């Protein structure tokens, strides 16, 4: 009886793991301001920059998962009450980061920018906490994962869910930051500036979309 129960639990855990990876891919691999900022930081610091961004992202993410699991708020009520101010603050923050990036490129400080000490951890925290789509994802698609994790216990379930999800963030952000650093050395100064301006333009687009969503009546 014990061995059968253990086998059943193992199958359940494997099924849950497959579910987490499949559903998480929709959030982890989706392009967004965090991804773009990670590329910008990675162009100067390489893979470790992506790891630091993932650290910041993970700090916010575990807090959201625990809050959802504890039932501190319901998805509809939270989204309705706080989505607008979060979108506005997030939009301003993303636009500010994009403006600083454009300023650096136009001032031709590419080499300084590539070697200066950035704050990828803080960027990971800010662009996660101030991204309304991140919160909406965890309160919709992610909510199902949190609910399913409860079958493993309140603490073990949250730990299992977080572990199965967060490694994808580290792998994706670290790998893309590494590729960005290689691109900065392969591309010439002219094309590197164009790439940086293009990424800043993408950030500005997301910032504008956030603001529009927050200000929409």
Short mmCIF file of C-alpha atoms in Angstrom, two decimals:
data_model
loop_
_atom_site.label_atom_id
_atom_site.label_comp_id
_atom_site.label_asym_id
_atom_site.label_seq_id
_atom_site.Cartn_x
_atom_site.Cartn_y
_atom_site.Cartn_z
CA UNK A 1 0.00 0.00 0.00
CA UNK A 2 2.84 2.37 0.94
CA UNK A 3 4.73 1.73 -2.29
CA UNK A 4 1.59 2.31 -4.37
CA UNK A 5 0.92 5.59 -2.58
CA UNK A 6 4.51 6.64 -3.21
CA UNK A 7 4.22 5.77 -6.88
CA UNK A 8 1.00 7.76 -7.15
CA UNK A 9 2.62 10.79 -5.50
CA UNK A 10 5.60 10.53 -7.86
CA UNK A 11 3.34 10.49 -10.91
CA UNK A 12 1.37 13.44 -9.53
CA UNK A 13 4.58 15.37 -8.94
CA UNK A 14 5.80 14.62 -12.45
CA UNK A 15 2.48 15.69 -13.94
CA UNK A 16 2.52 18.87 -11.89
CA UNK A 17 6.09 19.57 -12.99
CA UNK A 18 5.14 19.22 -16.64
CA UNK A 19 2.16 21.52 -16.08
CA UNK A 20 4.30 24.19 -14.39
CA UNK A 21 6.94 24.16 -17.14
CA UNK A 22 4.35 24.29 -19.92
CA UNK A 23 2.27 27.08 -18.39
CA UNK A 24 5.31 29.04 -17.15
CA UNK A 25 6.75 29.22 -20.65
CA UNK A 26 3.96 31.62 -21.60
CA UNK A 27 5.20 34.07 -19.00
CA UNK A 28 8.94 33.41 -18.91
CA UNK A 29 9.54 33.55 -22.67
CA UNK A 30 7.15 36.40 -23.41
CA UNK A 31 8.93 39.59 -24.53
CA UNK A 32 8.53 42.46 -22.11
CA UNK A 33 10.35 45.35 -20.42
CA UNK A 34 12.29 43.04 -18.08
CA UNK A 35 13.58 41.02 -21.04
CA UNK A 36 14.63 44.15 -22.96
CA UNK A 37 16.30 45.73 -19.91
CA UNK A 38 18.09 42.43 -19.30
CA UNK A 39 19.47 42.55 -22.84
CA UNK A 40 20.67 46.12 -22.31
CA UNK A 41 22.42 45.23 -19.05
CA UNK A 42 23.78 41.99 -20.49
CA UNK A 43 25.47 43.83 -23.35
CA UNK A 44 27.95 45.18 -20.82
CA UNK A 45 28.09 42.58 -18.06
CA UNK A 46 27.31 39.28 -19.73
CA UNK A 47 25.55 36.26 -18.28
CA UNK A 48 26.07 37.27 -14.63
CA UNK A 49 24.00 40.37 -15.27
CA UNK A 50 21.11 38.14 -16.32
CA UNK A 51 21.53 36.07 -13.15
CA UNK A 52 21.35 39.24 -11.05
CA UNK A 53 18.24 40.40 -12.91
CA UNK A 54 16.74 36.97 -12.22
CA UNK A 55 17.60 37.37 -8.51
CA UNK A 56 15.58 40.59 -8.39
CA UNK A 57 12.75 39.05 -10.37
CA UNK A 58 12.68 36.00 -8.08
CA UNK A 59 12.42 38.11 -4.91
CA UNK A 60 9.21 39.73 -6.16
CA UNK A 61 7.91 36.49 -7.64
CA UNK A 62 8.16 34.42 -4.48
CA UNK A 63 6.37 37.19 -2.55
CA UNK A 64 3.51 37.18 -5.08
CA UNK A 65 3.25 33.38 -5.05
CA UNK A 66 3.14 33.27 -1.24
CA UNK A 67 0.55 36.06 -1.13
CA UNK A 68 -1.67 34.30 -3.65
CA UNK A 69 -1.26 30.97 -1.85
CA UNK A 70 -2.14 32.56 1.47
CA UNK A 71 -5.31 33.98 -0.04
CA UNK A 72 -4.42 37.56 0.85
CA UNK A 73 -6.35 38.86 -2.15
CA UNK A 74 -8.56 37.57 -4.91
CA UNK A 75 -7.61 38.00 -8.56
CA UNK A 76 -10.60 40.07 -9.72
CA UNK A 77 -10.55 42.43 -6.72
CA UNK A 78 -6.80 42.98 -6.85
CA UNK A 79 -6.67 43.64 -10.59
CA UNK A 80 -9.62 46.02 -10.45
CA UNK A 81 -8.31 48.00 -7.49
CA UNK A 82 -4.59 48.29 -8.22
CA UNK A 83 -3.95 47.68 -11.92
CA UNK A 84 -4.28 51.37 -12.92
CA UNK A 85 -1.78 52.89 -10.44
CA UNK A 86 0.66 50.04 -10.98
CA UNK A 87 0.43 50.54 -14.74
CA UNK A 88 1.05 54.28 -14.42
CA UNK A 89 4.06 53.95 -12.10
CA UNK A 90 5.42 51.09 -14.17
CA UNK A 91 5.01 53.06 -17.38
CA UNK A 92 6.91 56.03 -15.98
CA UNK A 93 9.71 53.78 -14.71
CA UNK A 94 10.09 51.97 -18.03
CA UNK A 95 10.03 55.23 -20.00
CA UNK A 96 12.66 56.66 -17.67
CA UNK A 97 14.95 53.69 -18.21
CA UNK A 98 14.46 53.97 -21.98
CA UNK A 99 15.27 57.70 -21.90
CA UNK A 100 18.50 57.08 -19.98
CA UNK A 101 19.48 54.45 -22.53
CA UNK A 102 18.90 56.83 -25.45
CA UNK A 103 20.87 59.56 -23.66
CA UNK A 104 23.84 57.23 -23.18
CA UNK A 105 23.85 56.21 -26.84
CA UNK A 106 23.46 59.74 -28.21
CA UNK A 107 26.26 60.97 -25.95
CA UNK A 108 28.46 58.27 -27.50
CA UNK A 109 29.32 56.70 -24.20
CA UNK A 110 29.04 53.15 -25.48
CA UNK A 111 32.35 51.96 -24.07
CA UNK A 112 31.70 53.60 -20.70
CA UNK A 113 28.21 52.17 -20.70
CA UNK A 114 29.52 48.69 -21.41
CA UNK A 115 31.96 48.78 -18.49
CA UNK A 116 30.14 50.92 -15.90
CA UNK A 117 28.60 49.23 -12.89
CA UNK A 118 24.89 48.73 -13.44
CA UNK A 119 22.29 47.65 -10.94
CA UNK A 120 20.67 44.62 -12.62
CA UNK A 121 19.26 43.33 -9.32
CA UNK A 122 17.36 46.58 -8.73
CA UNK A 123 16.19 46.54 -12.35
CA UNK A 124 14.93 42.99 -11.87
CA UNK A 125 12.95 44.03 -8.78
CA UNK A 126 11.54 47.25 -10.26
CA UNK A 127 10.56 45.98 -13.69
CA UNK A 128 8.91 42.95 -12.12
CA UNK A 129 7.01 44.70 -9.33
CA UNK A 130 5.93 47.56 -11.61
CA UNK A 131 4.86 45.36 -14.51
CA UNK A 132 1.06 45.02 -14.38
CA UNK A 133 1.14 42.13 -16.84
CA UNK A 134 3.35 40.13 -14.46
CA UNK A 135 0.79 40.48 -11.68
CA UNK A 136 -2.11 39.74 -13.99
CA UNK A 137 -0.33 36.60 -15.22
CA UNK A 138 0.08 35.24 -11.69
CA UNK A 139 -3.50 36.13 -10.86
CA UNK A 140 -4.86 34.34 -13.91
CA UNK A 141 -2.73 31.62 -15.53
CA UNK A 142 -0.45 31.38 -12.49
CA UNK A 143 -3.40 31.14 -10.12
CA UNK A 144 -4.17 27.65 -11.45
CA UNK A 145 -0.60 26.57 -10.71
CA UNK A 146 -0.83 27.88 -7.14
CA UNK A 147 -4.14 26.08 -6.65
CA UNK A 148 -2.72 22.81 -7.97
CA UNK A 149 0.38 23.11 -5.77
CA UNK A 150 -1.80 22.98 -2.65
CA UNK A 151 -2.17 19.21 -3.03
CA UNK A 152 1.47 18.90 -1.89
CA UNK A 153 0.86 20.97 1.25
CA UNK A 154 0.91 24.73 1.85
CA UNK A 155 4.67 25.04 2.33
CA UNK A 156 5.98 22.16 0.23
CA UNK A 157 3.58 23.04 -2.58
CA UNK A 158 4.71 26.65 -2.80
CA UNK A 159 8.35 25.57 -2.63
CA UNK A 160 7.85 22.99 -5.36
CA UNK A 161 6.01 25.45 -7.60
CA UNK A 162 8.64 28.16 -7.13
CA UNK A 163 11.51 25.77 -7.81
CA UNK A 164 9.91 24.35 -10.95
CA UNK A 165 9.18 27.83 -12.27
CA UNK A 166 12.12 30.01 -11.28
CA UNK A 167 14.87 27.94 -12.93
CA UNK A 168 13.35 28.89 -16.28
CA UNK A 169 13.74 32.59 -15.43
CA UNK A 170 17.41 32.11 -14.55
CA UNK A 171 18.13 30.06 -17.66
CA UNK A 172 16.34 32.46 -20.01
CA UNK A 173 17.64 35.73 -18.55
CA UNK A 174 21.18 34.40 -18.14
CA UNK A 175 21.33 33.00 -21.67
CA UNK A 176 19.91 36.11 -23.34
CA UNK A 177 22.22 38.39 -21.34
CA UNK A 178 25.17 36.28 -22.48
CA UNK A 179 24.07 36.50 -26.11
CA UNK A 180 23.66 40.27 -25.75
CA UNK A 181 27.24 40.59 -24.49
CA UNK A 182 28.52 38.61 -27.47
CA UNK A 183 26.54 40.81 -29.81
CA UNK A 184 28.17 43.94 -28.40
CA UNK A 185 31.63 42.62 -29.25
CA UNK A 186 30.69 41.26 -32.66
CA UNK A 187 28.78 44.30 -33.90
CA UNK A 188 30.65 47.41 -34.89
CA UNK A 189 30.12 50.66 -32.98
CA UNK A 190 27.61 51.99 -35.53
CA UNK A 191 25.41 48.90 -35.58
CA UNK A 192 25.74 48.44 -31.84
CA UNK A 193 24.32 51.93 -31.31
CA UNK A 194 21.45 51.12 -33.64
CA UNK A 195 20.73 47.92 -31.70
CA UNK A 196 20.77 49.80 -28.37
CA UNK A 197 18.46 52.50 -29.71
CA UNK A 198 16.11 49.85 -31.07
CA UNK A 199 15.94 48.12 -27.68
CA UNK A 200 15.33 51.47 -26.01
CA UNK A 201 12.52 52.04 -28.51
CA UNK A 202 10.93 48.74 -27.52
CA UNK A 203 11.13 49.76 -23.85
CA UNK A 204 9.49 53.09 -24.69
CA UNK A 205 6.69 51.21 -26.45
CA UNK A 206 5.99 49.09 -23.36
CA UNK A 207 6.14 52.15 -21.11
CA UNK A 208 3.65 53.97 -23.33
CA UNK A 209 1.33 50.96 -23.35
CA UNK A 210 1.46 50.72 -19.55
CA UNK A 211 0.65 54.41 -19.18
CA UNK A 212 -2.18 54.23 -21.71
CA UNK A 213 -3.68 51.28 -19.88
CA UNK A 214 -3.40 53.00 -16.49
CA UNK A 215 -4.87 56.30 -17.71
CA UNK A 216 -7.67 54.72 -19.72
CA UNK A 217 -11.03 55.58 -18.05
#
